[in-house]
Amino acid sequence: MPTSPTSPGRRGSYFLGSSTFSVYEEMARQLREEGWRRKNEMNVATADLILGDRFQIPYSLLRGERMALSSLFHGTRWINYFEGSHRLTLKACMVKLMKETDTQWANWLPESYAIGGDQLKCEDERQALLEAVAAQPETVWIVKPSSGAKGRRIVLLHAADVPEWLASLSESSKAMYVVQRYVERPLLLSHNRKFDMRVWVLLMSPYSVYAYAQASCRTASASYDMSDIRNVHAHLTNHCLQTDAEHFGEYEEGNEMWLPQLQAFLTSIGKPPDILVSTILPQVSQLVTRTLVAMMPEMAVPSTESYRCFQLFGYDIILTEDLEVKLLEINGSPGIAERHLQPLVRSMRDILGADSKSSAASTPVENNKSNSSVVSPTTSSRDWRLDDDGFVLLWKKGDPVPPGLLGVN
């Protein structure tokens, strides 16, 4: 009979860093309630599950400290961030990376330019941006700090104002930005309001990509109006920017809706009753898969390593009025709606084999290269259904590589 992680003698151990990321705090809370032992920083190398701060995880130390074969995960440990994932979550890095690795990036990413940094060391894409705004004088562009979050310091500019903004940048500054053509014809909700989708995506070793079935739709409080691009309540849907709006919470509780509600709205405006499942979510799946598989050569953890990695990403996506899916940005430490925090974390633990009912501590899968063992992940459905409350498997190592990606075998 397999022994569960919470059985006597088989309780796991975990390390929790000092960050305030709600997902890993909730995971630590659940583990603690089930009898897992918390390890301090001095003993981080002996923890079965490391919930560290993304830029302070001691990968070098952990490479040299192997877990015993008798440990909970049979000679390996889980770490909650992939090395190199910042290239996806820093906006300018992501834009440059996708242009280098995906020949089809323009199909799913709005026209984007990485701007800033020390121009004496490496020139950015400002010349190409100047040519673009000159050729498209009626367009609007959105400027985002590369490492910004929660909508801070985002501005919208008319094409004619972009050269002046560029001229204001210091040539020796290290600050980076993405300047992206604004999606001017988004799909609008009732009262002509803009929204975007937050899709929670789990990546885990050896290299499997999952999406949480319940995506959040973050809605604006004011009507969409291109004649007033300074109105953040109409153009930016970040919760922290909407809470002081006059009509916040008037149309949806907390300015948030979910996929079943979105499908009901789409049906009410004459779209097919399965349009999300048949048309929109497959585009989301392809977009997520392309971005993460493009990073596989850099982020995949070798099978000989003494640890495995997992990481939760937040993909911010917008729909056009033609129901095309466009990526806005990828977050490396995304917030989770309170109503889904506990079930999402439990689903993550189930896939990792760190849940109270898992048989992860039983029969290991031998790894002949490293004298350690790897736990086989829980099988997940590949069907994305609107009434599910768990993860759907989008891609795993061994599946066909999406066409158009360079340098991925």
Short mmCIF file of C-alpha atoms in Angstrom, two decimals:
data_model
loop_
_atom_site.label_atom_id
_atom_site.label_comp_id
_atom_site.label_asym_id
_atom_site.label_seq_id
_atom_site.Cartn_x
_atom_site.Cartn_y
_atom_site.Cartn_z
CA MET A 1 0.00 0.00 0.00
CA PRO A 2 1.54 3.39 -1.01
CA THR A 3 2.34 5.77 1.82
CA SER A 4 0.92 9.28 1.51
CA PRO A 5 3.02 12.37 2.30
CA THR A 6 0.97 12.98 5.44
CA SER A 7 1.23 9.44 6.84
CA PRO A 8 3.45 8.92 9.90
CA GLY A 9 7.07 9.06 8.83
CA ARG A 10 6.28 10.43 5.40
CA ARG A 11 5.45 14.06 6.14
CA GLY A 12 7.26 16.35 3.75
CA SER A 13 9.24 19.47 4.51
CA TYR A 14 9.06 22.86 2.84
CA PHE A 15 10.88 26.19 2.78
CA LEU A 16 8.97 29.47 2.42
CA GLY A 17 10.79 32.67 1.47
CA SER A 18 9.92 36.17 2.56
CA SER A 19 7.88 37.22 -0.49
CA THR A 20 4.16 37.92 -0.13
CA PHE A 21 3.00 36.03 -3.23
CA SER A 22 -0.43 34.70 -2.26
CA VAL A 23 -0.14 31.41 -4.18
CA TYR A 24 2.92 30.15 -2.32
CA GLU A 25 1.73 31.53 1.00
CA GLU A 26 -1.48 29.56 0.53
CA MET A 27 0.47 26.46 -0.46
CA ALA A 28 2.60 26.79 2.68
CA ARG A 29 -0.56 27.18 4.78
CA GLN A 30 -2.07 24.02 3.34
CA LEU A 31 1.14 22.06 3.85
CA ARG A 32 1.49 23.27 7.41
CA GLU A 33 -2.09 22.23 8.22
CA GLU A 34 -1.34 18.75 6.89
CA GLY A 35 1.71 18.30 9.05
CA TRP A 36 4.57 19.28 6.73
CA ARG A 37 7.62 20.68 8.51
CA ARG A 38 8.91 24.15 7.69
CA LYS A 39 12.67 24.46 7.16
CA ASN A 40 14.60 27.67 7.79
CA GLU A 41 17.02 29.29 5.35
CA MET A 42 20.01 27.49 6.86
CA ASN A 43 18.40 24.15 6.01
CA VAL A 44 16.82 25.06 2.67
CA ALA A 45 18.82 22.33 0.90
CA THR A 46 17.06 19.67 2.98
CA ALA A 47 13.51 20.78 2.06
CA ASP A 48 11.41 18.63 -0.25
CA LEU A 49 9.51 21.65 -1.59
CA ILE A 50 11.13 25.08 -1.93
CA LEU A 51 8.80 28.08 -2.15
CA GLY A 52 11.50 30.68 -2.52
CA ASP A 53 11.77 34.31 -3.58
CA ARG A 54 12.18 34.31 -7.34
CA PHE A 55 15.56 36.09 -7.51
CA GLN A 56 17.04 34.61 -4.31
CA ILE A 57 16.79 30.86 -4.84
CA PRO A 58 20.26 29.28 -4.27
CA TYR A 59 20.32 27.08 -7.38
CA SER A 60 24.10 26.61 -7.18
CA LEU A 61 23.86 25.35 -3.60
CA LEU A 62 20.98 23.04 -4.44
CA ARG A 63 22.86 21.53 -7.39
CA GLY A 64 25.54 20.32 -5.02
CA GLU A 65 23.17 19.03 -2.34
CA ARG A 66 21.30 15.94 -3.48
CA MET A 67 18.34 14.59 -1.59
CA ALA A 68 18.46 11.01 -0.33
CA LEU A 69 16.65 8.36 -2.38
CA SER A 70 14.56 7.75 0.72
CA SER A 71 13.30 11.36 0.70
CA LEU A 72 9.68 12.21 -0.09
CA PHE A 73 10.29 12.66 -3.83
CA HIS A 74 12.89 9.91 -4.08
CA GLY A 75 16.10 11.86 -4.53
CA THR A 76 14.80 15.10 -5.94
CA ARG A 77 13.04 18.27 -4.72
CA TRP A 78 10.65 20.82 -6.24
CA ILE A 79 11.57 24.51 -6.66
CA ASN A 80 8.89 27.08 -7.47
CA TYR A 81 10.71 29.10 -10.16
CA PHE A 82 12.59 28.23 -13.33
CA GLU A 83 15.96 29.85 -13.88
CA GLY A 84 15.73 32.24 -16.81
CA SER A 85 11.97 32.74 -16.60
CA HIS A 86 12.52 36.49 -16.26
CA ARG A 87 13.10 36.57 -20.01
CA LEU A 88 9.38 35.89 -20.38
CA THR A 89 8.12 38.07 -17.56
CA LEU A 90 10.19 41.20 -18.23
CA LYS A 91 8.22 42.78 -21.04
CA ALA A 92 11.12 44.06 -23.15
CA CYS A 93 12.96 40.75 -22.84
CA MET A 94 9.84 38.86 -23.87
CA VAL A 95 9.35 41.00 -26.97
CA LYS A 96 12.96 40.57 -28.07
CA LEU A 97 12.89 36.84 -27.35
CA MET A 98 9.71 36.19 -29.32
CA LYS A 99 10.97 38.14 -32.31
CA GLU A 100 14.13 36.02 -32.25
CA THR A 101 12.52 32.61 -31.74
CA ASP A 102 9.00 32.68 -33.24
CA THR A 103 8.60 33.42 -36.92
CA GLN A 104 4.84 33.75 -36.33
CA TRP A 105 4.96 36.20 -33.41
CA ALA A 106 3.04 38.90 -35.29
CA ASN A 107 -0.03 36.62 -35.41
CA TRP A 108 -0.56 36.77 -31.64
CA LEU A 109 1.51 39.68 -30.29
CA PRO A 110 0.58 43.27 -31.13
CA GLU A 111 3.25 45.22 -32.98
CA SER A 112 5.83 45.81 -30.23
CA TYR A 113 9.23 47.41 -29.77
CA ALA A 114 11.77 47.01 -26.94
CA ILE A 115 13.01 50.48 -26.03
CA GLY A 116 15.60 51.77 -23.57
CA GLY A 117 18.78 50.61 -21.93
CA ASP A 118 22.24 52.06 -22.41
CA GLN A 119 22.34 53.05 -26.09
CA LEU A 120 26.13 53.29 -26.02
CA LYS A 121 26.32 49.57 -25.28
CA CYS A 122 23.37 48.25 -27.29
CA GLU A 123 21.00 50.15 -29.53
CA ASP A 124 17.32 49.49 -29.04
CA GLU A 125 14.46 49.41 -31.56
CA ARG A 126 13.66 53.12 -31.50
CA GLN A 127 14.54 53.69 -35.14
CA ALA A 128 12.12 50.96 -36.20
CA LEU A 129 9.50 52.44 -33.87
CA LEU A 130 9.94 55.92 -35.36
CA GLU A 131 9.48 54.49 -38.83
CA ALA A 132 6.34 52.64 -37.69
CA VAL A 133 4.65 55.68 -36.15
CA ALA A 134 5.55 57.79 -39.18
CA ALA A 135 3.91 55.21 -41.46
CA GLN A 136 0.85 54.92 -39.19
CA PRO A 137 0.15 58.50 -38.02
CA GLU A 138 -3.41 57.77 -36.84
CA THR A 139 -2.43 55.00 -34.44
CA VAL A 140 -2.24 54.96 -30.65
CA TRP A 141 0.63 53.31 -28.76
CA ILE A 142 0.86 52.05 -25.20
CA VAL A 143 4.11 52.43 -23.23
CA LYS A 144 4.82 49.93 -20.45
CA PRO A 145 7.85 49.77 -18.15
CA SER A 146 9.54 46.43 -18.74
CA SER A 147 9.48 45.43 -15.07
CA GLY A 148 6.31 47.27 -14.08
CA ALA A 149 3.26 45.72 -12.47
CA LYS A 150 -0.31 46.64 -11.50
CA GLY A 151 -0.58 49.18 -14.32
CA ARG A 152 1.95 51.57 -12.79
CA ARG A 153 3.58 54.14 -15.12
CA ILE A 154 1.68 52.94 -18.20
CA VAL A 155 0.79 55.69 -20.66
CA LEU A 156 -1.04 55.85 -23.97
CA LEU A 157 0.38 58.08 -26.69
CA HIS A 158 -0.81 59.22 -30.08
CA ALA A 159 1.66 58.37 -32.81
CA ALA A 160 2.63 62.05 -33.15
CA ASP A 161 3.71 62.12 -29.48
CA VAL A 162 5.97 59.07 -29.59
CA PRO A 163 9.07 60.89 -30.96
CA GLU A 164 8.93 63.41 -28.11
CA TRP A 165 8.64 60.63 -25.55
CA LEU A 166 11.63 58.87 -27.11
CA ALA A 167 13.67 62.07 -27.03
CA SER A 168 13.03 62.37 -23.29
CA LEU A 169 14.84 59.10 -22.56
CA SER A 170 18.42 59.24 -21.35
CA GLU A 171 20.85 57.44 -23.65
CA SER A 172 22.66 55.94 -20.66
CA SER A 173 19.59 54.93 -18.64
CA LYS A 174 19.15 51.27 -17.78
CA ALA A 175 15.35 51.55 -17.75
CA MET A 176 13.60 49.43 -20.36
CA TYR A 177 10.14 49.80 -21.89
CA VAL A 178 7.87 48.10 -24.36
CA VAL A 179 6.05 50.36 -26.81
CA GLN A 180 3.18 48.42 -28.28
CA ARG A 181 0.56 49.32 -30.82
CA TYR A 182 -2.66 49.70 -28.87
CA VAL A 183 -5.39 47.22 -29.74
CA GLU A 184 -7.92 49.81 -30.85
CA ARG A 185 -10.80 47.46 -31.70
CA PRO A 186 -11.17 45.16 -28.69
CA LEU A 187 -14.22 43.08 -28.00
CA LEU A 188 -16.44 45.18 -25.72
CA LEU A 189 -18.83 44.09 -22.98
CA SER A 190 -22.11 45.70 -21.97
CA HIS A 191 -22.01 49.50 -21.77
CA ASN A 192 -19.16 49.36 -24.33
CA ARG A 193 -16.56 48.41 -21.74
CA LYS A 194 -13.15 46.92 -22.35
CA PHE A 195 -11.89 43.76 -20.60
CA ASP A 196 -8.91 41.46 -20.67
CA MET A 197 -8.39 37.85 -19.62
CA ARG A 198 -5.98 36.57 -16.97
CA VAL A 199 -5.06 32.94 -17.63
CA TRP A 200 -3.07 31.11 -14.95
CA VAL A 201 -0.49 28.80 -16.49
CA LEU A 202 1.58 26.15 -14.73
CA LEU A 203 4.91 25.00 -16.15
CA MET A 204 6.60 22.02 -14.52
CA SER A 205 9.50 19.67 -15.12
CA PRO A 206 10.34 17.77 -17.20
CA TYR A 207 8.49 20.30 -19.37
CA SER A 208 4.71 20.20 -19.19
CA VAL A 209 2.39 23.16 -19.74
CA TYR A 210 -0.99 23.43 -17.99
CA ALA A 211 -3.67 26.12 -17.89
CA TYR A 212 -6.14 26.60 -15.07
CA ALA A 213 -9.60 26.06 -16.52
CA GLN A 214 -11.15 29.09 -14.83
CA ALA A 215 -9.70 32.24 -16.37
CA SER A 216 -10.59 35.65 -14.97
CA CYS A 217 -11.96 38.49 -17.09
CA ARG A 218 -11.00 41.86 -15.59
CA THR A 219 -13.41 44.55 -16.67
CA ALA A 220 -13.31 48.33 -17.05
CA SER A 221 -15.66 50.65 -15.18
CA ALA A 222 -16.06 53.27 -17.91
CA SER A 223 -17.09 53.10 -21.55
CA TYR A 224 -14.33 52.62 -24.09
CA ASP A 225 -13.52 55.96 -25.71
CA MET A 226 -10.58 56.47 -28.07
CA SER A 227 -11.11 60.24 -27.96
CA ASP A 228 -9.94 60.21 -24.33
CA ILE A 229 -6.90 57.97 -24.06
CA ARG A 230 -5.97 59.34 -20.62
CA ASN A 231 -8.99 57.80 -18.91
CA VAL A 232 -7.46 54.81 -17.12
CA HIS A 233 -10.92 53.59 -16.03
CA ALA A 234 -11.75 53.05 -19.71
CA HIS A 235 -8.43 51.73 -21.01
CA LEU A 236 -6.57 49.87 -18.23
CA THR A 237 -8.36 47.00 -16.50
CA ASN A 238 -5.94 46.39 -13.61
CA HIS A 239 -7.99 46.01 -10.43
CA CYS A 240 -5.82 48.43 -8.48
CA LEU A 241 -6.56 51.16 -11.06
CA GLN A 242 -10.31 50.48 -11.22
CA THR A 243 -11.24 50.44 -7.53
CA ASP A 244 -11.63 54.22 -7.28
CA ALA A 245 -13.81 54.47 -10.41
CA GLU A 246 -17.33 55.86 -10.05
CA HIS A 247 -18.94 52.71 -11.44
CA PHE A 248 -16.57 50.12 -9.97
CA GLY A 249 -18.49 46.93 -9.19
CA GLU A 250 -21.70 48.21 -10.78
CA TYR A 251 -21.72 45.81 -13.74
CA GLU A 252 -19.82 42.83 -12.29
CA GLU A 253 -18.92 42.13 -8.69
CA GLY A 254 -15.42 43.46 -8.18
CA ASN A 255 -15.16 44.20 -11.92
CA GLU A 256 -14.51 40.52 -12.56
CA MET A 257 -16.26 37.83 -14.54
CA TRP A 258 -15.44 34.23 -15.42
CA LEU A 259 -15.48 32.13 -18.56
CA PRO A 260 -19.09 30.86 -18.16
CA GLN A 261 -20.25 34.47 -17.80
CA LEU A 262 -18.19 35.51 -20.81
CA GLN A 263 -19.72 32.71 -22.89
CA ALA A 264 -23.20 33.81 -21.79
CA PHE A 265 -22.42 37.37 -22.93
CA LEU A 266 -21.05 36.15 -26.26
CA THR A 267 -24.19 34.06 -26.79
CA SER A 268 -26.34 37.11 -25.99
CA ILE A 269 -24.72 39.07 -28.83
CA GLY A 270 -25.30 36.30 -31.35
CA LYS A 271 -22.11 34.25 -31.09
CA PRO A 272 -22.29 30.41 -31.08
CA PRO A 273 -22.89 28.86 -27.63
CA ASP A 274 -19.55 27.03 -27.85
CA ILE A 275 -17.45 29.89 -29.26
CA LEU A 276 -15.09 29.96 -26.28
CA VAL A 277 -14.32 26.24 -26.38
CA SER A 278 -14.28 25.94 -30.16
CA THR A 279 -12.51 29.16 -31.20
CA ILE A 280 -11.10 31.31 -28.41
CA LEU A 281 -9.55 28.87 -25.93
CA PRO A 282 -7.70 26.95 -28.67
CA GLN A 283 -6.04 30.24 -29.64
CA VAL A 284 -5.14 30.83 -25.99
CA SER A 285 -3.66 27.32 -25.79
CA GLN A 286 -1.56 27.89 -28.91
CA LEU A 287 -0.28 31.25 -27.69
CA VAL A 288 0.69 29.90 -24.26
CA THR A 289 2.32 26.84 -25.75
CA ARG A 290 4.34 28.82 -28.28
CA THR A 291 5.79 31.18 -25.70
CA LEU A 292 6.80 28.48 -23.22
CA VAL A 293 8.09 25.97 -25.76
CA ALA A 294 10.21 28.76 -27.28
CA MET A 295 11.93 29.02 -23.89
CA MET A 296 12.43 25.28 -23.45
CA PRO A 297 16.10 25.26 -24.59
CA GLU A 298 16.91 27.81 -21.87
CA MET A 299 14.59 26.82 -19.04
CA ALA A 300 14.21 23.03 -19.14
CA VAL A 301 15.91 21.42 -16.14
CA PRO A 302 18.32 18.61 -17.17
CA SER A 303 17.31 15.15 -16.00
CA THR A 304 20.66 14.85 -14.19
CA GLU A 305 19.87 17.83 -11.96
CA SER A 306 19.15 17.43 -8.25
CA TYR A 307 15.86 19.31 -8.44
CA ARG A 308 12.78 19.84 -10.56
CA CYS A 309 11.04 23.17 -11.15
CA PHE A 310 7.51 24.41 -11.40
CA GLN A 311 6.20 27.95 -11.84
CA LEU A 312 2.84 29.66 -12.08
CA PHE A 313 2.54 32.40 -14.72
CA GLY A 314 -0.23 34.88 -15.36
CA TYR A 315 -0.96 35.49 -19.05
CA ASP A 316 -2.82 38.73 -19.76
CA ILE A 317 -4.72 38.40 -23.02
CA ILE A 318 -7.14 40.59 -24.96
CA LEU A 319 -9.75 39.64 -27.54
CA THR A 320 -10.33 41.74 -30.63
CA GLU A 321 -13.83 42.37 -31.96
CA ASP A 322 -13.02 39.68 -34.55
CA LEU A 323 -12.33 37.24 -31.67
CA GLU A 324 -8.60 37.11 -32.29
CA VAL A 325 -6.46 36.46 -29.22
CA LYS A 326 -3.55 38.83 -28.51
CA LEU A 327 -0.95 38.59 -25.75
CA LEU A 328 -0.42 41.70 -23.65
CA GLU A 329 2.14 40.47 -21.12
CA ILE A 330 3.22 37.55 -18.93
CA ASN A 331 3.45 37.84 -15.16
CA GLY A 332 5.88 35.73 -13.13
CA SER A 333 4.10 36.09 -9.78
CA PRO A 334 0.44 36.59 -10.67
CA GLY A 335 -2.26 37.36 -8.15
CA ILE A 336 -5.15 34.92 -7.84
CA ALA A 337 -8.79 35.74 -7.22
CA GLU A 338 -9.73 34.73 -3.67
CA ARG A 339 -12.52 32.43 -4.83
CA HIS A 340 -10.07 30.27 -6.79
CA LEU A 341 -6.94 30.54 -4.64
CA GLN A 342 -7.45 27.41 -2.54
CA PRO A 343 -8.68 25.10 -5.33
CA LEU A 344 -5.96 26.31 -7.71
CA VAL A 345 -3.24 25.62 -5.15
CA ARG A 346 -4.69 22.19 -4.36
CA SER A 347 -4.73 21.39 -8.08
CA MET A 348 -1.09 22.47 -8.36
CA ARG A 349 -0.15 20.24 -5.45
CA ASP A 350 -1.99 17.34 -7.02
CA ILE A 351 -0.01 17.68 -10.24
CA LEU A 352 3.26 18.03 -8.32
CA GLY A 353 2.49 14.98 -6.21
CA ALA A 354 2.54 17.08 -3.04
CA ASP A 355 -1.10 16.65 -2.04
CA SER A 356 -2.43 14.72 0.94
CA LYS A 357 -3.80 11.86 -1.21
CA SER A 358 -0.95 11.56 -3.69
CA SER A 359 0.99 8.38 -4.24
CA ALA A 360 4.06 10.41 -5.17
CA ALA A 361 5.91 8.97 -2.23
CA SER A 362 5.41 5.42 -3.40
CA THR A 363 6.86 3.99 -6.60
CA PRO A 364 9.56 6.16 -8.17
CA VAL A 365 10.42 6.32 -11.85
CA GLU A 366 14.11 5.54 -12.09
CA ASN A 367 16.43 8.00 -13.79
CA ASN A 368 19.43 6.05 -15.02
CA LYS A 369 21.52 9.13 -15.63
CA SER A 370 21.61 10.55 -12.13
CA ASN A 371 21.06 7.81 -9.52
CA SER A 372 17.99 9.76 -8.45
CA SER A 373 14.35 9.38 -9.30
CA VAL A 374 11.66 11.51 -10.87
CA VAL A 375 8.03 11.50 -9.87
CA SER A 376 5.59 10.98 -12.71
CA PRO A 377 3.11 13.88 -12.83
CA THR A 378 -0.57 13.31 -12.32
CA THR A 379 -2.43 12.79 -15.58
CA SER A 380 -4.60 15.83 -16.47
CA SER A 381 -7.30 16.26 -19.06
CA ARG A 382 -6.49 17.92 -22.37
CA ASP A 383 -10.09 19.08 -22.77
CA TRP A 384 -10.67 22.66 -21.63
CA ARG A 385 -14.21 22.78 -20.24
CA LEU A 386 -15.88 25.88 -18.81
CA ASP A 387 -17.28 24.07 -15.78
CA ASP A 388 -13.94 22.59 -14.67
CA ASP A 389 -12.04 23.79 -11.63
CA GLY A 390 -8.59 22.33 -12.24
CA PHE A 391 -5.70 22.37 -14.69
CA VAL A 392 -5.87 21.28 -18.32
CA LEU A 393 -2.76 19.88 -20.01
CA LEU A 394 -1.80 21.94 -23.07
CA TRP A 395 1.58 20.47 -24.02
CA LYS A 396 4.18 18.08 -22.64
CA LYS A 397 7.70 17.15 -23.61
CA GLY A 398 7.47 14.75 -26.51
CA ASP A 399 4.49 16.47 -28.13
CA PRO A 400 5.07 18.05 -31.58
CA VAL A 401 6.84 21.41 -31.44
CA PRO A 402 4.61 24.20 -32.79
CA PRO A 403 5.64 25.17 -36.33
CA GLY A 404 7.67 28.33 -36.77
CA LEU A 405 9.71 28.12 -33.57
CA LEU A 406 13.47 28.38 -34.09
CA GLY A 407 16.08 26.42 -32.17
CA VAL A 408 13.63 24.04 -30.47
CA ASN A 409 14.01 20.31 -31.05
#
